mmCIF file of C-alpha atoms in Angstrom:
data_model
loop_
_atom_site.group_PDB
_atom_site.id
_atom_site.type_symbol
_atom_site.label_atom_id
_atom_site.label_comp_id
_atom_site.label_asym_id
_atom_site.label_seq_id
_atom_site.Cartn_x
_atom_site.Cartn_y
_atom_site.Cartn_z
ATOM 1 C CA MET H 726 81.385 -67.724 8.566
ATOM 2 C CA SER H 727 81.389 -67.681 12.353
ATOM 3 C CA GLU H 728 83.428 -65.067 14.192
ATOM 4 C CA SER H 729 85.449 -67.800 15.896
ATOM 5 C CA ASN H 730 87.405 -68.048 12.647
ATOM 6 C CA ALA H 731 88.732 -64.517 13.127
ATOM 7 C CA VAL H 732 92.374 -63.981 14.070
ATOM 8 C CA LEU H 733 92.875 -60.496 15.518
ATOM 9 C CA ILE H 734 96.370 -59.121 15.056
ATOM 10 C CA GLY H 735 97.846 -57.254 18.027
ATOM 11 C CA ARG H 736 101.246 -56.682 19.647
ATOM 12 C CA LYS H 737 102.510 -60.260 19.836
ATOM 13 C CA PRO H 738 105.158 -61.634 17.452
ATOM 14 C CA VAL H 739 104.115 -62.613 13.908
ATOM 15 C CA MET H 740 104.598 -66.335 14.556
ATOM 16 C CA ASN H 741 101.984 -66.357 17.336
ATOM 17 C CA TYR H 742 99.334 -65.290 14.824
ATOM 18 C CA VAL H 743 100.672 -67.648 12.143
ATOM 19 C CA LEU H 744 100.191 -70.502 14.599
ATOM 20 C CA ALA H 745 96.681 -69.246 15.417
ATOM 21 C CA CYS H 746 95.739 -69.336 11.711
ATOM 22 C CA ILE H 747 97.182 -72.814 11.224
ATOM 23 C CA THR H 748 95.321 -74.063 14.308
ATOM 24 C CA VAL H 749 91.984 -72.750 12.986
ATOM 25 C CA PHE H 750 92.556 -74.440 9.600
ATOM 26 C CA HIS H 751 93.628 -77.699 11.250
ATOM 27 C CA GLY H 752 90.420 -77.538 13.302
ATOM 28 C CA GLY H 753 88.533 -77.985 10.026
ATOM 29 C CA ALA H 754 87.708 -74.390 9.112
ATOM 30 C CA LYS H 755 87.496 -73.580 5.394
ATOM 31 C CA GLU H 756 88.136 -69.877 5.965
ATOM 32 C CA VAL H 757 90.106 -67.710 8.358
ATOM 33 C CA ASN H 758 89.606 -63.966 8.733
ATOM 34 C CA VAL H 759 92.757 -62.040 9.647
ATOM 35 C CA LYS H 760 91.846 -58.622 11.062
ATOM 36 C CA ALA H 761 94.005 -55.684 12.132
ATOM 37 C CA ARG H 762 93.853 -51.966 12.841
ATOM 38 C CA GLY H 763 96.364 -49.140 12.621
ATOM 39 C CA ARG H 764 100.029 -50.095 12.778
ATOM 40 C CA SER H 765 99.190 -53.804 13.073
ATOM 41 C CA ILE H 766 98.025 -53.799 9.445
ATOM 42 C CA SER H 767 101.587 -54.443 8.226
ATOM 43 C CA LYS H 768 101.846 -57.378 10.607
ATOM 44 C CA ALA H 769 98.562 -58.832 9.298
ATOM 45 C CA VAL H 770 100.079 -58.951 5.796
ATOM 46 C CA ASP H 771 103.240 -60.574 7.210
ATOM 47 C CA VAL H 772 101.123 -63.230 8.958
ATOM 48 C CA VAL H 773 99.201 -64.067 5.785
ATOM 49 C CA GLU H 774 102.369 -64.241 3.694
ATOM 50 C CA VAL H 775 104.120 -66.565 6.165
ATOM 51 C CA VAL H 776 101.048 -68.835 6.428
ATOM 52 C CA ARG H 777 100.778 -69.144 2.631
ATOM 53 C CA ARG H 778 104.431 -69.350 1.700
ATOM 54 C CA ARG H 779 105.949 -71.354 4.503
ATOM 55 C CA PHE H 780 103.200 -73.517 5.979
ATOM 56 C CA LEU H 781 99.992 -73.887 3.962
ATOM 57 C CA PRO H 782 100.686 -73.406 0.241
ATOM 58 C CA ASP H 783 97.112 -74.488 -0.621
ATOM 59 C CA VAL H 784 95.651 -71.509 1.209
ATOM 60 C CA LYS H 785 94.520 -68.662 -1.064
ATOM 61 C CA VAL H 786 93.667 -65.049 -0.350
ATOM 62 C CA LYS H 787 89.940 -64.921 -1.080
ATOM 63 C CA LYS H 788 89.279 -61.279 -0.301
ATOM 64 C CA ILE H 789 90.975 -58.213 1.144
ATOM 65 C CA GLY H 790 88.921 -55.335 2.518
ATOM 66 C CA ILE H 791 90.068 -52.044 3.997
ATOM 67 C CA GLY H 792 88.111 -49.480 5.975
ATOM 68 C CA THR H 793 88.089 -46.928 8.767
ATOM 69 C CA ASP H 794 86.951 -47.310 12.381
ATOM 70 C CA GLN H 795 86.086 -44.249 14.421
ATOM 71 C CA LEU H 796 87.362 -44.361 17.978
ATOM 72 C CA ALA H 797 85.842 -42.187 20.701
ATOM 73 C CA SER H 798 88.298 -39.665 22.100
ATOM 74 C CA ARG H 799 89.971 -40.471 25.422
ATOM 75 C CA GLU H 800 89.379 -36.922 26.647
ATOM 76 C CA GLU H 801 85.871 -35.757 27.314
ATOM 77 C CA GLY H 802 84.658 -33.470 24.522
ATOM 78 C CA GLY H 803 87.614 -34.430 22.310
ATOM 79 C CA SER H 804 87.077 -35.213 18.665
ATOM 80 C CA PRO H 805 87.013 -38.886 17.595
ATOM 81 C CA THR H 806 90.077 -40.467 16.015
ATOM 82 C CA ASN H 807 90.009 -42.444 12.793
ATOM 83 C CA VAL H 808 91.961 -45.669 12.496
ATOM 84 C CA SER H 809 92.404 -47.721 9.322
ATOM 85 C CA THR H 810 91.427 -51.384 9.285
ATOM 86 C CA ILE H 811 92.153 -54.419 7.135
ATOM 87 C CA GLU H 812 90.388 -57.755 6.868
ATOM 88 C CA ILE H 813 92.052 -60.536 4.869
ATOM 89 C CA THR H 814 89.971 -63.654 4.218
ATOM 90 C CA LEU H 815 91.990 -66.832 3.672
ATOM 91 C CA GLU H 816 90.463 -69.886 2.043
ATOM 92 C CA HIS H 817 91.646 -73.473 2.231
ATOM 93 C CA MET O 1236 98.199 -48.697 -16.840
ATOM 94 C CA SER O 1237 101.487 -46.840 -17.025
ATOM 95 C CA GLU O 1238 103.861 -46.948 -14.065
ATOM 96 C CA SER O 1239 103.679 -43.162 -13.743
ATOM 97 C CA ASN O 1240 100.347 -43.713 -11.992
ATOM 98 C CA ALA O 1241 102.095 -45.464 -9.112
ATOM 99 C CA VAL O 1242 102.396 -43.742 -5.736
ATOM 100 C CA LEU O 1243 105.126 -45.346 -3.638
ATOM 101 C CA ILE O 1244 104.615 -45.006 0.102
ATOM 102 C CA GLY O 1245 107.739 -44.237 2.147
ATOM 103 C CA ARG O 1246 108.675 -42.300 5.267
ATOM 104 C CA LYS O 1247 106.961 -38.987 4.575
ATOM 105 C CA PRO O 1248 103.717 -37.957 6.305
ATOM 106 C CA VAL O 1249 100.427 -39.483 5.099
ATOM 107 C CA MET O 1250 99.181 -36.189 3.635
ATOM 108 C CA ASN O 1251 102.121 -35.973 1.216
ATOM 109 C CA TYR O 1252 101.002 -39.223 -0.416
ATOM 110 C CA VAL O 1253 97.326 -38.227 -0.284
ATOM 111 C CA LEU O 1254 98.240 -35.107 -2.243
ATOM 112 C CA ALA O 1255 100.260 -37.217 -4.705
ATOM 113 C CA CYS O 1256 97.214 -39.443 -5.378
ATOM 114 C CA ILE O 1257 94.897 -36.460 -5.826
ATOM 115 C CA THR O 1258 97.392 -34.847 -8.212
ATOM 116 C CA VAL O 1259 97.540 -37.978 -10.374
ATOM 117 C CA PHE O 1260 93.725 -38.183 -10.555
ATOM 118 C CA HIS O 1261 93.443 -34.449 -11.335
ATOM 119 C CA GLY O 1262 95.954 -35.002 -14.134
ATOM 120 C CA GLY O 1263 93.313 -37.164 -15.813
ATOM 121 C CA ALA O 1264 94.337 -40.649 -14.683
ATOM 122 C CA LYS O 1265 91.541 -43.211 -14.278
ATOM 123 C CA GLU O 1266 93.596 -45.364 -11.915
ATOM 124 C CA VAL O 1267 96.235 -44.864 -9.254
ATOM 125 C CA ASN O 1268 98.368 -47.669 -7.855
ATOM 126 C CA VAL O 1269 99.375 -47.191 -4.202
ATOM 127 C CA LYS O 1270 102.353 -49.428 -3.371
ATOM 128 C CA ALA O 1271 104.159 -50.085 -0.091
ATOM 129 C CA ARG O 1272 106.514 -52.539 1.601
ATOM 130 C CA GLY O 1273 107.073 -53.603 5.191
ATOM 131 C CA ARG O 1274 105.994 -51.136 7.864
ATOM 132 C CA SER O 1275 104.754 -48.645 5.283
ATOM 133 C CA ILE O 1276 101.859 -50.987 4.463
ATOM 134 C CA SER O 1277 99.760 -49.504 7.295
ATOM 135 C CA LYS O 1278 100.429 -46.019 5.931
ATOM 136 C CA ALA O 1279 99.319 -47.093 2.435
ATOM 137 C CA VAL O 1280 95.918 -48.056 3.874
ATOM 138 C CA ASP O 1281 95.742 -44.720 5.723
ATOM 139 C CA VAL O 1282 96.489 -42.852 2.475
ATOM 140 C CA VAL O 1283 93.761 -44.690 0.560
ATOM 141 C CA GLU O 1284 91.212 -44.164 3.321
ATOM 142 C CA VAL O 1285 91.925 -40.421 3.554
ATOM 143 C CA VAL O 1286 91.765 -40.019 -0.242
ATOM 144 C CA ARG O 1287 88.411 -41.803 -0.445
ATOM 145 C CA ARG O 1288 86.726 -40.445 2.666
ATOM 146 C CA ARG O 1289 87.944 -36.889 2.829
ATOM 147 C CA PHE O 1290 88.801 -35.805 -0.698
ATOM 148 C CA LEU O 1291 87.552 -37.996 -3.550
ATOM 149 C CA PRO O 1292 84.405 -39.900 -2.513
ATOM 150 C CA ASP O 1293 83.916 -41.161 -6.099
ATOM 151 C CA VAL O 1294 87.170 -43.106 -5.981
ATOM 152 C CA LYS O 1295 86.739 -46.844 -5.426
ATOM 153 C CA VAL O 1296 89.174 -49.544 -4.393
ATOM 154 C CA LYS O 1297 89.379 -51.693 -7.514
ATOM 155 C CA LYS O 1298 91.844 -54.294 -6.318
ATOM 156 C CA ILE O 1299 94.130 -55.069 -3.398
ATOM 157 C CA GLY O 1300 97.057 -57.439 -3.806
ATOM 158 C CA ILE O 1301 99.601 -58.613 -1.248
ATOM 159 C CA GLY O 1302 102.883 -60.405 -1.777
ATOM 160 C CA THR O 1303 106.474 -60.918 -0.670
ATOM 161 C CA ASP O 1304 109.656 -59.343 -2.034
ATOM 162 C CA GLN O 1305 112.999 -60.985 -1.395
ATOM 163 C CA LEU O 1306 115.771 -58.550 -0.517
ATOM 164 C CA ALA O 1307 119.435 -59.491 -0.890
ATOM 165 C CA SER O 1308 121.281 -59.573 2.404
ATOM 166 C CA ARG O 1309 123.458 -56.572 3.294
ATOM 167 C CA GLU O 1310 126.246 -58.858 4.455
ATOM 168 C CA GLU O 1311 128.080 -60.997 1.953
ATOM 169 C CA GLY O 1312 126.949 -64.620 2.194
ATOM 170 C CA GLY O 1313 123.993 -63.659 4.402
ATOM 171 C CA SER O 1314 120.584 -65.115 3.740
ATOM 172 C CA PRO O 1315 118.013 -62.944 1.933
ATOM 173 C CA THR O 1316 115.290 -61.157 3.880
ATOM 174 C CA ASN O 1317 111.604 -61.337 3.004
ATOM 175 C CA VAL O 1318 109.459 -58.219 3.106
ATOM 176 C CA SER O 1319 105.694 -58.085 2.630
ATOM 177 C CA THR O 1320 104.198 -55.836 -0.039
ATOM 178 C CA ILE O 1321 100.798 -54.344 -0.799
ATOM 179 C CA GLU O 1322 99.419 -52.817 -3.972
ATOM 180 C CA ILE O 1323 96.085 -51.001 -3.819
ATOM 181 C CA THR O 1324 94.526 -49.980 -7.139
ATOM 182 C CA LEU O 1325 92.190 -46.992 -6.946
ATOM 183 C CA GLU O 1326 89.710 -46.249 -9.712
ATOM 184 C CA HIS O 1327 87.981 -42.973 -10.475
#
């Protein structure tokens, strides 16, 4: 799957990302990858649930993966910070 | 799996729930079910990542499920609210 099918969840409202997912599916994609880090993880689940339940009932959750990204410290010599990640693959 | 193996994520610090998971595994359980709703979903992923990476490297993520719970409105006659849920099954 090409990376252009990824929807990265950030600080915008849930419906912005719902629309992004729908647009990718309507463009002919068979899969969409919803990705988030840290506090946005909850929003990623909201996005997927709204897409499936309200707009595209044929879409299934194919796979959910979680992990940890290590971020370099902002201060010089500081220790790196860990942030949790989620990747939810939706399939049409 | 009995429900006593469930760890429900709420408002306490991440390490409280990490300790809860470790305690359940040390009590002989083969599986632990980490459950959360709404904003606590991000914390559930943090808990699982800390358990696996820092304390119990043999523990694997067996299954991750997401869904929606419908909550009755607080006001009489109000419409119900939807809240996203996650359930992460860990296996020793």
